């Protein structure tokens, strides 16, 4: 029997994850460490055995649970596409996906869906609601042996293995900086978020306010509303906001519901008079940029988030490799009409 990754790790005095990254070119490793690993692998005649791994994995009937707050939120279409693409890539290993989705941020509903997955999955990819009950459910699953990755939104004080998604604080900081450029540092702002139950949404607002406090004394937030990431609700709360504060000349849309916000602006014939900074490049957002309703949007690579989440789970379930980091961060990317 040939030498294993585990044996090479023992000989080199390093982790199996580091050996795996060297032998499979999965990430950066110190040059001297890489040299040592390859030297030991060559000396002991290491050869990868994907067929053996695939056979072993198929015997385990590996099932990855996926739970997303995706219904009515087109952003998640690309996250799901990334997950499904990875599922096809790992089909030879017998990995299956059990996907459950929900609309909005009802804590009890997410708890119920988590309970339904008990005993049926080996790992879980979840877009969690940031509430203590969800933390408790996640920790219970981890204690029962389930490997958990949070995607797109993280959750504090949980035992999840790692987070895959954007840097929300930096996203908010970036949004404020962009708005400062477009408004020349003077703005009366309406702030719209998805839900205060979502850690990432709160972090974006915090990042925005941090930069506002440091750089833009002439920024004033006149109103705040939640859209529940729903275009109908977004339309209604934006109409109410703009009628209540007709002097608002900038909108920061920190989550989904962007199309509803824009429809409200257009209904009041305020397009071109209000600077709008949003997130993501869903088809409706692109449409509103082409109509010159949205000035700038900030993208967070949803397809990569979905695909990377599955890759992390695959590495753990099939190769026994722990995540190399507790956070896999997608870079915030500024998009204007000319570089969509």
mmCIF file of C-alpha atoms in Angstrom:
data_model
loop_
_atom_site.group_PDB
_atom_site.id
_atom_site.type_symbol
_atom_site.label_atom_id
_atom_site.label_comp_id
_atom_site.label_asym_id
_atom_site.label_seq_id
_atom_site.Cartn_x
_atom_site.Cartn_y
_atom_site.Cartn_z
ATOM 1 C CA UNK A 1 0.000 0.000 0.000
ATOM 2 C CA UNK A 2 1.349 3.451 -0.960
ATOM 3 C CA UNK A 3 2.068 6.211 1.500
ATOM 4 C CA UNK A 4 -0.931 8.327 2.525
ATOM 5 C CA UNK A 5 -1.401 12.060 3.028
ATOM 6 C CA UNK A 6 -1.740 11.346 6.736
ATOM 7 C CA UNK A 7 1.628 9.555 6.786
ATOM 8 C CA UNK A 8 3.343 12.324 4.847
ATOM 9 C CA UNK A 9 1.944 14.848 7.330
ATOM 10 C CA UNK A 10 3.332 12.823 10.258
ATOM 11 C CA UNK A 11 6.763 12.539 8.653
ATOM 12 C CA UNK A 12 6.897 16.266 7.877
ATOM 13 C CA UNK A 13 5.423 17.312 11.218
ATOM 14 C CA UNK A 14 2.634 19.370 9.647
ATOM 15 C CA UNK A 15 -1.142 19.095 9.207
ATOM 16 C CA UNK A 16 -2.900 16.904 6.655
ATOM 17 C CA UNK A 17 -4.517 20.057 5.294
ATOM 18 C CA UNK A 18 -1.121 21.557 4.440
ATOM 19 C CA UNK A 19 -0.032 18.354 2.702
ATOM 20 C CA UNK A 20 -3.302 18.272 0.756
ATOM 21 C CA UNK A 21 -2.833 21.890 -0.378
ATOM 22 C CA UNK A 22 0.674 21.106 -1.656
ATOM 23 C CA UNK A 23 -0.173 17.862 -3.440
ATOM 24 C CA UNK A 24 -3.382 19.201 -4.955
ATOM 25 C CA UNK A 25 -2.203 22.801 -5.535
ATOM 26 C CA UNK A 26 -5.144 24.155 -3.512
ATOM 27 C CA UNK A 27 -3.538 27.244 -1.971
ATOM 28 C CA UNK A 28 -0.424 29.067 -0.811
ATOM 29 C CA UNK A 29 2.118 27.220 1.335
ATOM 30 C CA UNK A 30 5.569 28.377 2.445
ATOM 31 C CA UNK A 31 8.149 27.429 -0.240
ATOM 32 C CA UNK A 32 10.266 25.438 2.223
ATOM 33 C CA UNK A 33 7.205 23.494 3.402
ATOM 34 C CA UNK A 34 6.140 22.725 -0.162
ATOM 35 C CA UNK A 35 9.669 21.551 -0.985
ATOM 36 C CA UNK A 36 9.702 19.225 2.035
ATOM 37 C CA UNK A 37 6.277 17.743 1.264
ATOM 38 C CA UNK A 38 7.114 17.033 -2.355
ATOM 39 C CA UNK A 39 10.474 15.539 -1.382
ATOM 40 C CA UNK A 40 8.860 13.128 1.116
ATOM 41 C CA UNK A 41 6.042 12.297 -1.330
ATOM 42 C CA UNK A 42 8.565 11.474 -4.055
ATOM 43 C CA UNK A 43 10.778 9.417 -1.741
ATOM 44 C CA UNK A 44 7.861 7.288 -0.572
ATOM 45 C CA UNK A 45 6.266 7.030 -4.015
ATOM 46 C CA UNK A 46 3.014 8.805 -3.180
ATOM 47 C CA UNK A 47 0.344 8.523 -5.871
ATOM 48 C CA UNK A 48 -3.168 9.928 -5.526
ATOM 49 C CA UNK A 49 -5.969 7.420 -5.736
ATOM 50 C CA UNK A 50 -9.123 9.270 -6.798
ATOM 51 C CA UNK A 51 -10.876 6.068 -7.823
ATOM 52 C CA UNK A 52 -10.357 4.643 -4.359
ATOM 53 C CA UNK A 53 -11.583 7.822 -2.738
ATOM 54 C CA UNK A 54 -14.633 7.905 -4.963
ATOM 55 C CA UNK A 55 -15.483 4.289 -4.125
ATOM 56 C CA UNK A 56 -15.044 4.898 -0.413
ATOM 57 C CA UNK A 57 -17.161 8.069 -0.531
ATOM 58 C CA UNK A 58 -19.962 6.344 -2.469
ATOM 59 C CA UNK A 59 -20.168 3.683 0.237
ATOM 60 C CA UNK A 60 -20.822 6.413 2.805
ATOM 61 C CA UNK A 61 -23.844 7.812 0.881
ATOM 62 C CA UNK A 62 -22.784 11.371 1.662
ATOM 63 C CA UNK A 63 -25.606 13.929 1.782
ATOM 64 C CA UNK A 64 -25.038 17.678 2.012
ATOM 65 C CA UNK A 65 -27.940 19.668 3.402
ATOM 66 C CA UNK A 66 -28.428 23.175 2.017
ATOM 67 C CA UNK A 67 -30.727 25.662 3.752
ATOM 68 C CA UNK A 68 -31.124 29.107 2.193
ATOM 69 C CA UNK A 69 -33.383 32.108 2.793
ATOM 70 C CA UNK A 70 -33.605 32.357 -0.975
ATOM 71 C CA UNK A 71 -37.264 32.447 -1.990
ATOM 72 C CA UNK A 72 -38.114 35.776 -3.594
ATOM 73 C CA UNK A 73 -34.468 36.875 -3.532
ATOM 74 C CA UNK A 74 -32.888 36.568 -7.010
ATOM 75 C CA UNK A 75 -29.375 36.978 -5.552
ATOM 76 C CA UNK A 76 -29.500 33.367 -4.417
ATOM 77 C CA UNK A 77 -30.139 32.060 -7.940
ATOM 78 C CA UNK A 78 -26.403 32.287 -8.573
ATOM 79 C CA UNK A 79 -25.500 30.833 -5.158
ATOM 80 C CA UNK A 80 -27.683 27.818 -5.966
ATOM 81 C CA UNK A 81 -26.193 27.553 -9.450
ATOM 82 C CA UNK A 82 -22.714 27.392 -7.893
ATOM 83 C CA UNK A 83 -23.819 24.672 -5.466
ATOM 84 C CA UNK A 84 -25.437 22.645 -8.237
ATOM 85 C CA UNK A 85 -22.364 22.950 -10.467
ATOM 86 C CA UNK A 86 -20.166 21.609 -7.665
ATOM 87 C CA UNK A 87 -22.667 18.807 -6.999
ATOM 88 C CA UNK A 88 -22.248 17.652 -10.607
ATOM 89 C CA UNK A 89 -18.452 17.773 -10.290
ATOM 90 C CA UNK A 90 -18.560 15.547 -7.199
ATOM 91 C CA UNK A 91 -21.199 13.156 -8.497
ATOM 92 C CA UNK A 92 -18.601 10.401 -8.938
ATOM 93 C CA UNK A 93 -18.119 10.476 -5.181
ATOM 94 C CA UNK A 94 -21.797 9.850 -4.557
ATOM 95 C CA UNK A 95 -22.378 13.236 -2.933
ATOM 96 C CA UNK A 96 -25.994 14.320 -2.951
ATOM 97 C CA UNK A 97 -27.599 17.634 -2.044
ATOM 98 C CA UNK A 98 -30.741 17.926 0.060
ATOM 99 C CA UNK A 99 -31.867 21.502 -0.511
ATOM 100 C CA UNK A 100 -34.463 23.391 1.479
ATOM 101 C CA UNK A 101 -35.407 27.037 0.948
ATOM 102 C CA UNK A 102 -37.545 29.576 2.755
ATOM 103 C CA UNK A 103 -38.860 33.071 2.248
ATOM 104 C CA UNK A 104 -37.925 35.831 4.671
ATOM 105 C CA UNK A 105 -36.471 35.514 8.127
ATOM 106 C CA UNK A 106 -38.879 33.596 10.354
ATOM 107 C CA UNK A 107 -36.757 31.986 13.071
ATOM 108 C CA UNK A 108 -39.225 29.212 13.870
ATOM 109 C CA UNK A 109 -39.451 28.197 10.222
ATOM 110 C CA UNK A 110 -35.684 27.889 9.944
ATOM 111 C CA UNK A 111 -35.612 25.855 13.172
ATOM 112 C CA UNK A 112 -38.272 23.520 11.749
ATOM 113 C CA UNK A 113 -36.332 23.029 8.508
ATOM 114 C CA UNK A 114 -33.170 22.266 10.480
ATOM 115 C CA UNK A 115 -35.060 19.691 12.529
ATOM 116 C CA UNK A 116 -36.305 18.068 9.311
ATOM 117 C CA UNK A 117 -32.703 17.529 8.205
ATOM 118 C CA UNK A 118 -31.597 15.753 11.373
ATOM 119 C CA UNK A 119 -30.422 12.230 10.697
ATOM 120 C CA UNK A 120 -30.447 12.777 6.925
ATOM 121 C CA UNK A 121 -27.248 14.762 6.285
ATOM 122 C CA UNK A 122 -23.481 14.551 6.823
ATOM 123 C CA UNK A 123 -22.845 18.260 6.327
ATOM 124 C CA UNK A 124 -24.822 21.482 6.127
ATOM 125 C CA UNK A 125 -24.437 24.689 4.129
ATOM 126 C CA UNK A 126 -26.673 27.329 5.680
ATOM 127 C CA UNK A 127 -27.546 30.982 5.233
ATOM 128 C CA UNK A 128 -28.479 31.479 8.888
ATOM 129 C CA UNK A 129 -30.767 33.920 10.637
ATOM 130 C CA UNK A 130 -28.686 35.595 13.343
ATOM 131 C CA UNK A 131 -30.761 34.591 16.365
ATOM 132 C CA UNK A 132 -29.873 32.629 19.549
ATOM 133 C CA UNK A 133 -32.303 29.807 18.660
ATOM 134 C CA UNK A 134 -30.459 29.237 15.386
ATOM 135 C CA UNK A 135 -27.090 29.288 17.153
ATOM 136 C CA UNK A 136 -28.391 26.584 19.494
ATOM 137 C CA UNK A 137 -29.652 24.447 16.585
ATOM 138 C CA UNK A 138 -26.346 24.778 14.719
ATOM 139 C CA UNK A 139 -24.338 23.838 17.801
ATOM 140 C CA UNK A 140 -26.558 20.815 18.429
ATOM 141 C CA UNK A 141 -25.971 19.609 14.855
ATOM 142 C CA UNK A 142 -22.203 20.112 15.153
ATOM 143 C CA UNK A 143 -22.189 18.177 18.434
ATOM 144 C CA UNK A 144 -23.989 15.351 16.647
ATOM 145 C CA UNK A 145 -21.193 15.156 14.053
ATOM 146 C CA UNK A 146 -22.522 17.415 11.281
ATOM 147 C CA UNK A 147 -19.940 19.577 9.483
ATOM 148 C CA UNK A 148 -21.386 23.082 8.977
ATOM 149 C CA UNK A 149 -20.457 25.927 6.637
ATOM 150 C CA UNK A 150 -22.271 29.271 6.711
ATOM 151 C CA UNK A 151 -22.723 30.924 3.318
ATOM 152 C CA UNK A 152 -23.401 34.593 2.515
ATOM 153 C CA UNK A 153 -24.259 35.364 6.135
ATOM 154 C CA UNK A 154 -22.321 34.311 9.223
ATOM 155 C CA UNK A 155 -23.564 33.763 12.763
ATOM 156 C CA UNK A 156 -21.694 34.677 15.926
ATOM 157 C CA UNK A 157 -21.032 32.277 18.822
ATOM 158 C CA UNK A 158 -21.737 29.156 16.785
ATOM 159 C CA UNK A 159 -19.580 26.070 16.236
ATOM 160 C CA UNK A 160 -19.755 26.269 12.456
ATOM 161 C CA UNK A 161 -16.512 25.219 10.726
ATOM 162 C CA UNK A 162 -16.160 28.259 8.474
ATOM 163 C CA UNK A 163 -17.919 31.103 6.680
ATOM 164 C CA UNK A 164 -17.978 31.674 2.909
ATOM 165 C CA UNK A 165 -19.112 35.104 1.764
ATOM 166 C CA UNK A 166 -18.300 38.780 1.516
ATOM 167 C CA UNK A 167 -16.801 41.221 4.006
ATOM 168 C CA UNK A 168 -19.994 43.050 4.923
ATOM 169 C CA UNK A 169 -18.350 45.800 6.955
ATOM 170 C CA UNK A 170 -16.071 46.637 4.026
ATOM 171 C CA UNK A 171 -19.108 46.539 1.729
ATOM 172 C CA UNK A 172 -20.813 49.206 3.814
ATOM 173 C CA UNK A 173 -17.645 51.274 3.995
ATOM 174 C CA UNK A 174 -17.278 51.050 0.220
ATOM 175 C CA UNK A 175 -20.902 52.068 -0.301
ATOM 176 C CA UNK A 176 -20.451 55.163 1.854
ATOM 177 C CA UNK A 177 -17.278 56.152 0.024
ATOM 178 C CA UNK A 178 -19.023 55.802 -3.330
ATOM 179 C CA UNK A 179 -22.004 57.834 -2.165
ATOM 180 C CA UNK A 180 -19.613 60.510 -0.955
ATOM 181 C CA UNK A 181 -18.116 60.766 -4.423
ATOM 182 C CA UNK A 182 -21.463 60.969 -6.202
ATOM 183 C CA UNK A 183 -22.997 63.496 -3.788
ATOM 184 C CA UNK A 184 -19.813 65.513 -3.227
ATOM 185 C CA UNK A 185 -20.065 64.782 0.461
ATOM 186 C CA UNK A 186 -23.526 66.233 1.034
ATOM 187 C CA UNK A 187 -26.567 63.974 1.237
ATOM 188 C CA UNK A 188 -29.866 63.410 2.992
ATOM 189 C CA UNK A 189 -30.080 59.660 3.065
ATOM 190 C CA UNK A 190 -32.770 57.013 3.243
ATOM 191 C CA UNK A 191 -31.326 53.719 4.456
ATOM 192 C CA UNK A 192 -32.997 50.421 3.505
ATOM 193 C CA UNK A 193 -31.879 47.005 4.715
ATOM 194 C CA UNK A 194 -33.175 43.462 4.444
ATOM 195 C CA UNK A 195 -33.549 42.517 8.089
ATOM 196 C CA UNK A 196 -32.006 43.432 11.419
ATOM 197 C CA UNK A 197 -32.036 39.669 12.082
ATOM 198 C CA UNK A 198 -29.188 39.226 9.582
ATOM 199 C CA UNK A 199 -25.668 39.836 10.870
ATOM 200 C CA UNK A 200 -24.311 40.783 7.439
ATOM 201 C CA UNK A 201 -26.975 43.422 6.843
ATOM 202 C CA UNK A 202 -26.212 45.001 10.218
ATOM 203 C CA UNK A 203 -22.488 44.919 9.460
ATOM 204 C CA UNK A 204 -23.014 46.777 6.179
ATOM 205 C CA UNK A 205 -24.915 49.508 7.986
ATOM 206 C CA UNK A 206 -22.194 49.692 10.637
ATOM 207 C CA UNK A 207 -19.507 50.004 7.968
ATOM 208 C CA UNK A 208 -21.463 52.744 6.215
ATOM 209 C CA UNK A 209 -21.916 54.689 9.447
ATOM 210 C CA UNK A 210 -18.235 54.281 10.378
ATOM 211 C CA UNK A 211 -17.074 56.030 7.205
ATOM 212 C CA UNK A 212 -19.890 58.567 7.399
ATOM 213 C CA UNK A 213 -18.789 59.576 10.899
ATOM 214 C CA UNK A 214 -15.134 59.899 9.911
ATOM 215 C CA UNK A 215 -15.427 61.559 6.509
ATOM 216 C CA UNK A 216 -18.859 62.971 5.804
ATOM 217 C CA UNK A 217 -20.203 65.410 8.419
ATOM 218 C CA UNK A 218 -22.738 66.652 5.875
ATOM 219 C CA UNK A 219 -24.344 63.211 5.505
ATOM 220 C CA UNK A 220 -27.651 62.897 7.336
ATOM 221 C CA UNK A 221 -29.700 59.689 7.611
ATOM 222 C CA UNK A 222 -33.332 60.799 7.603
ATOM 223 C CA UNK A 223 -35.064 57.424 7.705
ATOM 224 C CA UNK A 224 -34.537 53.682 7.988
ATOM 225 C CA UNK A 225 -36.671 50.718 6.884
ATOM 226 C CA UNK A 226 -36.533 46.936 6.463
ATOM 227 C CA UNK A 227 -37.532 45.337 3.148
ATOM 228 C CA UNK A 228 -37.394 41.701 4.302
ATOM 229 C CA UNK A 229 -35.543 41.210 0.986
ATOM 230 C CA UNK A 230 -38.933 41.405 -0.734
ATOM 231 C CA UNK A 231 -39.630 43.724 -3.687
ATOM 232 C CA UNK A 232 -43.279 44.320 -2.768
ATOM 233 C CA UNK A 233 -42.404 45.335 0.782
ATOM 234 C CA UNK A 234 -39.467 47.362 -0.530
ATOM 235 C CA UNK A 235 -41.761 49.294 -2.859
ATOM 236 C CA UNK A 236 -44.203 50.077 -0.052
ATOM 237 C CA UNK A 237 -41.648 51.200 2.552
ATOM 238 C CA UNK A 238 -39.722 53.271 0.009
ATOM 239 C CA UNK A 239 -42.882 55.052 -1.152
ATOM 240 C CA UNK A 240 -43.710 55.848 2.465
ATOM 241 C CA UNK A 241 -40.151 57.003 3.164
ATOM 242 C CA UNK A 242 -39.916 59.318 0.167
ATOM 243 C CA UNK A 243 -43.353 60.852 0.759
ATOM 244 C CA UNK A 244 -42.486 61.444 4.402
ATOM 245 C CA UNK A 245 -39.059 62.902 3.524
ATOM 246 C CA UNK A 246 -39.274 64.548 0.082
ATOM 247 C CA UNK A 247 -35.827 66.083 0.668
ATOM 248 C CA UNK A 248 -34.093 62.664 0.571
ATOM 249 C CA UNK A 249 -31.576 62.783 -2.276
ATOM 250 C CA UNK A 250 -29.709 59.488 -1.708
ATOM 251 C CA UNK A 251 -30.703 55.908 -0.934
ATOM 252 C CA UNK A 252 -28.418 53.225 0.458
ATOM 253 C CA UNK A 253 -29.973 49.821 -0.249
ATOM 254 C CA UNK A 254 -27.997 47.446 1.960
ATOM 255 C CA UNK A 255 -29.640 44.187 0.867
ATOM 256 C CA UNK A 256 -32.231 42.810 -1.563
ATOM 257 C CA UNK A 257 -35.524 44.451 -2.533
ATOM 258 C CA UNK A 258 -33.614 46.737 -4.898
ATOM 259 C CA UNK A 259 -36.147 46.459 -7.725
ATOM 260 C CA UNK A 260 -39.010 47.470 -5.419
ATOM 261 C CA UNK A 261 -37.016 50.458 -4.188
ATOM 262 C CA UNK A 262 -36.331 51.570 -7.745
ATOM 263 C CA UNK A 263 -39.966 51.151 -8.817
ATOM 264 C CA UNK A 264 -40.986 53.458 -5.970
ATOM 265 C CA UNK A 265 -38.432 56.060 -7.057
ATOM 266 C CA UNK A 266 -39.703 55.839 -10.640
ATOM 267 C CA UNK A 267 -43.362 56.041 -9.561
ATOM 268 C CA UNK A 268 -42.582 59.357 -7.879
ATOM 269 C CA UNK A 269 -40.560 60.438 -10.932
ATOM 270 C CA UNK A 270 -37.465 60.889 -8.805
ATOM 271 C CA UNK A 271 -35.066 58.862 -10.988
ATOM 272 C CA UNK A 272 -31.929 60.864 -11.730
ATOM 273 C CA UNK A 273 -32.627 63.062 -8.718
ATOM 274 C CA UNK A 274 -31.730 60.472 -6.090
ATOM 275 C CA UNK A 275 -28.314 58.812 -5.877
ATOM 276 C CA UNK A 276 -28.793 55.075 -5.316
ATOM 277 C CA UNK A 277 -26.062 52.705 -4.162
ATOM 278 C CA UNK A 278 -27.066 49.040 -4.027
ATOM 279 C CA UNK A 279 -25.603 45.535 -3.871
ATOM 280 C CA UNK A 280 -25.352 42.693 -6.392
ATOM 281 C CA UNK A 281 -26.008 42.470 -10.126
ATOM 282 C CA UNK A 282 -29.243 40.535 -10.444
ATOM 283 C CA UNK A 283 -31.119 40.985 -13.764
ATOM 284 C CA UNK A 284 -33.498 43.560 -12.241
ATOM 285 C CA UNK A 285 -30.598 45.541 -10.793
ATOM 286 C CA UNK A 286 -28.846 45.552 -14.160
ATOM 287 C CA UNK A 287 -32.089 46.763 -15.770
ATOM 288 C CA UNK A 288 -32.307 49.639 -13.296
ATOM 289 C CA UNK A 289 -28.696 50.587 -13.918
ATOM 290 C CA UNK A 290 -29.354 50.699 -17.661
ATOM 291 C CA UNK A 291 -32.344 52.941 -16.976
ATOM 292 C CA UNK A 292 -29.987 55.135 -14.925
ATOM 293 C CA UNK A 293 -31.984 54.703 -11.726
ATOM 294 C CA UNK A 294 -29.132 52.994 -9.820
ATOM 295 C CA UNK A 295 -25.764 54.739 -9.915
ATOM 296 C CA UNK A 296 -23.502 52.002 -8.528
ATOM 297 C CA UNK A 297 -23.876 48.445 -7.293
ATOM 298 C CA UNK A 298 -21.385 46.373 -5.304
ATOM 299 C CA UNK A 299 -21.060 42.688 -6.200
ATOM 300 C CA UNK A 300 -20.074 39.803 -3.912
ATOM 301 C CA UNK A 301 -19.690 36.856 -6.342
ATOM 302 C CA UNK A 302 -22.662 34.643 -5.419
ATOM 303 C CA UNK A 303 -21.785 31.787 -7.798
ATOM 304 C CA UNK A 304 -18.338 31.503 -6.234
ATOM 305 C CA UNK A 305 -19.874 31.564 -2.759
ATOM 306 C CA UNK A 306 -22.042 28.562 -3.587
ATOM 307 C CA UNK A 307 -19.306 26.627 -5.373
ATOM 308 C CA UNK A 308 -16.671 27.331 -2.700
ATOM 309 C CA UNK A 309 -19.031 26.203 0.070
ATOM 310 C CA UNK A 310 -19.449 22.832 -1.627
ATOM 311 C CA UNK A 311 -15.693 22.596 -2.225
ATOM 312 C CA UNK A 312 -15.005 23.080 1.493
ATOM 313 C CA UNK A 313 -17.563 20.410 2.378
ATOM 314 C CA UNK A 314 -16.162 17.998 -0.216
ATOM 315 C CA UNK A 315 -12.603 18.427 1.066
ATOM 316 C CA UNK A 316 -13.742 17.599 4.582
ATOM 317 C CA UNK A 317 -16.122 14.707 3.871
ATOM 318 C CA UNK A 318 -14.050 12.970 1.194
ATOM 319 C CA UNK A 319 -10.454 13.965 1.969
ATOM 320 C CA UNK A 320 -10.737 14.586 5.699
ATOM 321 C CA UNK A 321 -9.255 18.065 5.284
ATOM 322 C CA UNK A 322 -10.297 20.725 7.773
ATOM 323 C CA UNK A 323 -10.870 24.257 6.358
ATOM 324 C CA UNK A 324 -7.615 26.178 6.063
ATOM 325 C CA UNK A 325 -9.322 29.286 7.429
ATOM 326 C CA UNK A 326 -12.478 30.129 9.334
ATOM 327 C CA UNK A 327 -13.445 32.714 6.701
ATOM 328 C CA UNK A 328 -13.348 32.469 2.917
ATOM 329 C CA UNK A 329 -13.951 36.073 1.869
ATOM 330 C CA UNK A 330 -15.154 37.149 -1.575
ATOM 331 C CA UNK A 331 -13.838 40.550 -2.609
ATOM 332 C CA UNK A 332 -16.401 43.349 -2.944
ATOM 333 C CA UNK A 333 -16.430 44.504 -6.569
ATOM 334 C CA UNK A 334 -17.719 47.931 -7.629
ATOM 335 C CA UNK A 335 -19.890 47.879 -10.747
ATOM 336 C CA UNK A 336 -21.062 50.821 -12.808
ATOM 337 C CA UNK A 337 -23.021 50.679 -16.057
ATOM 338 C CA UNK A 338 -19.859 50.686 -18.164
ATOM 339 C CA UNK A 339 -18.290 47.562 -16.573
ATOM 340 C CA UNK A 340 -21.341 45.371 -15.976
#
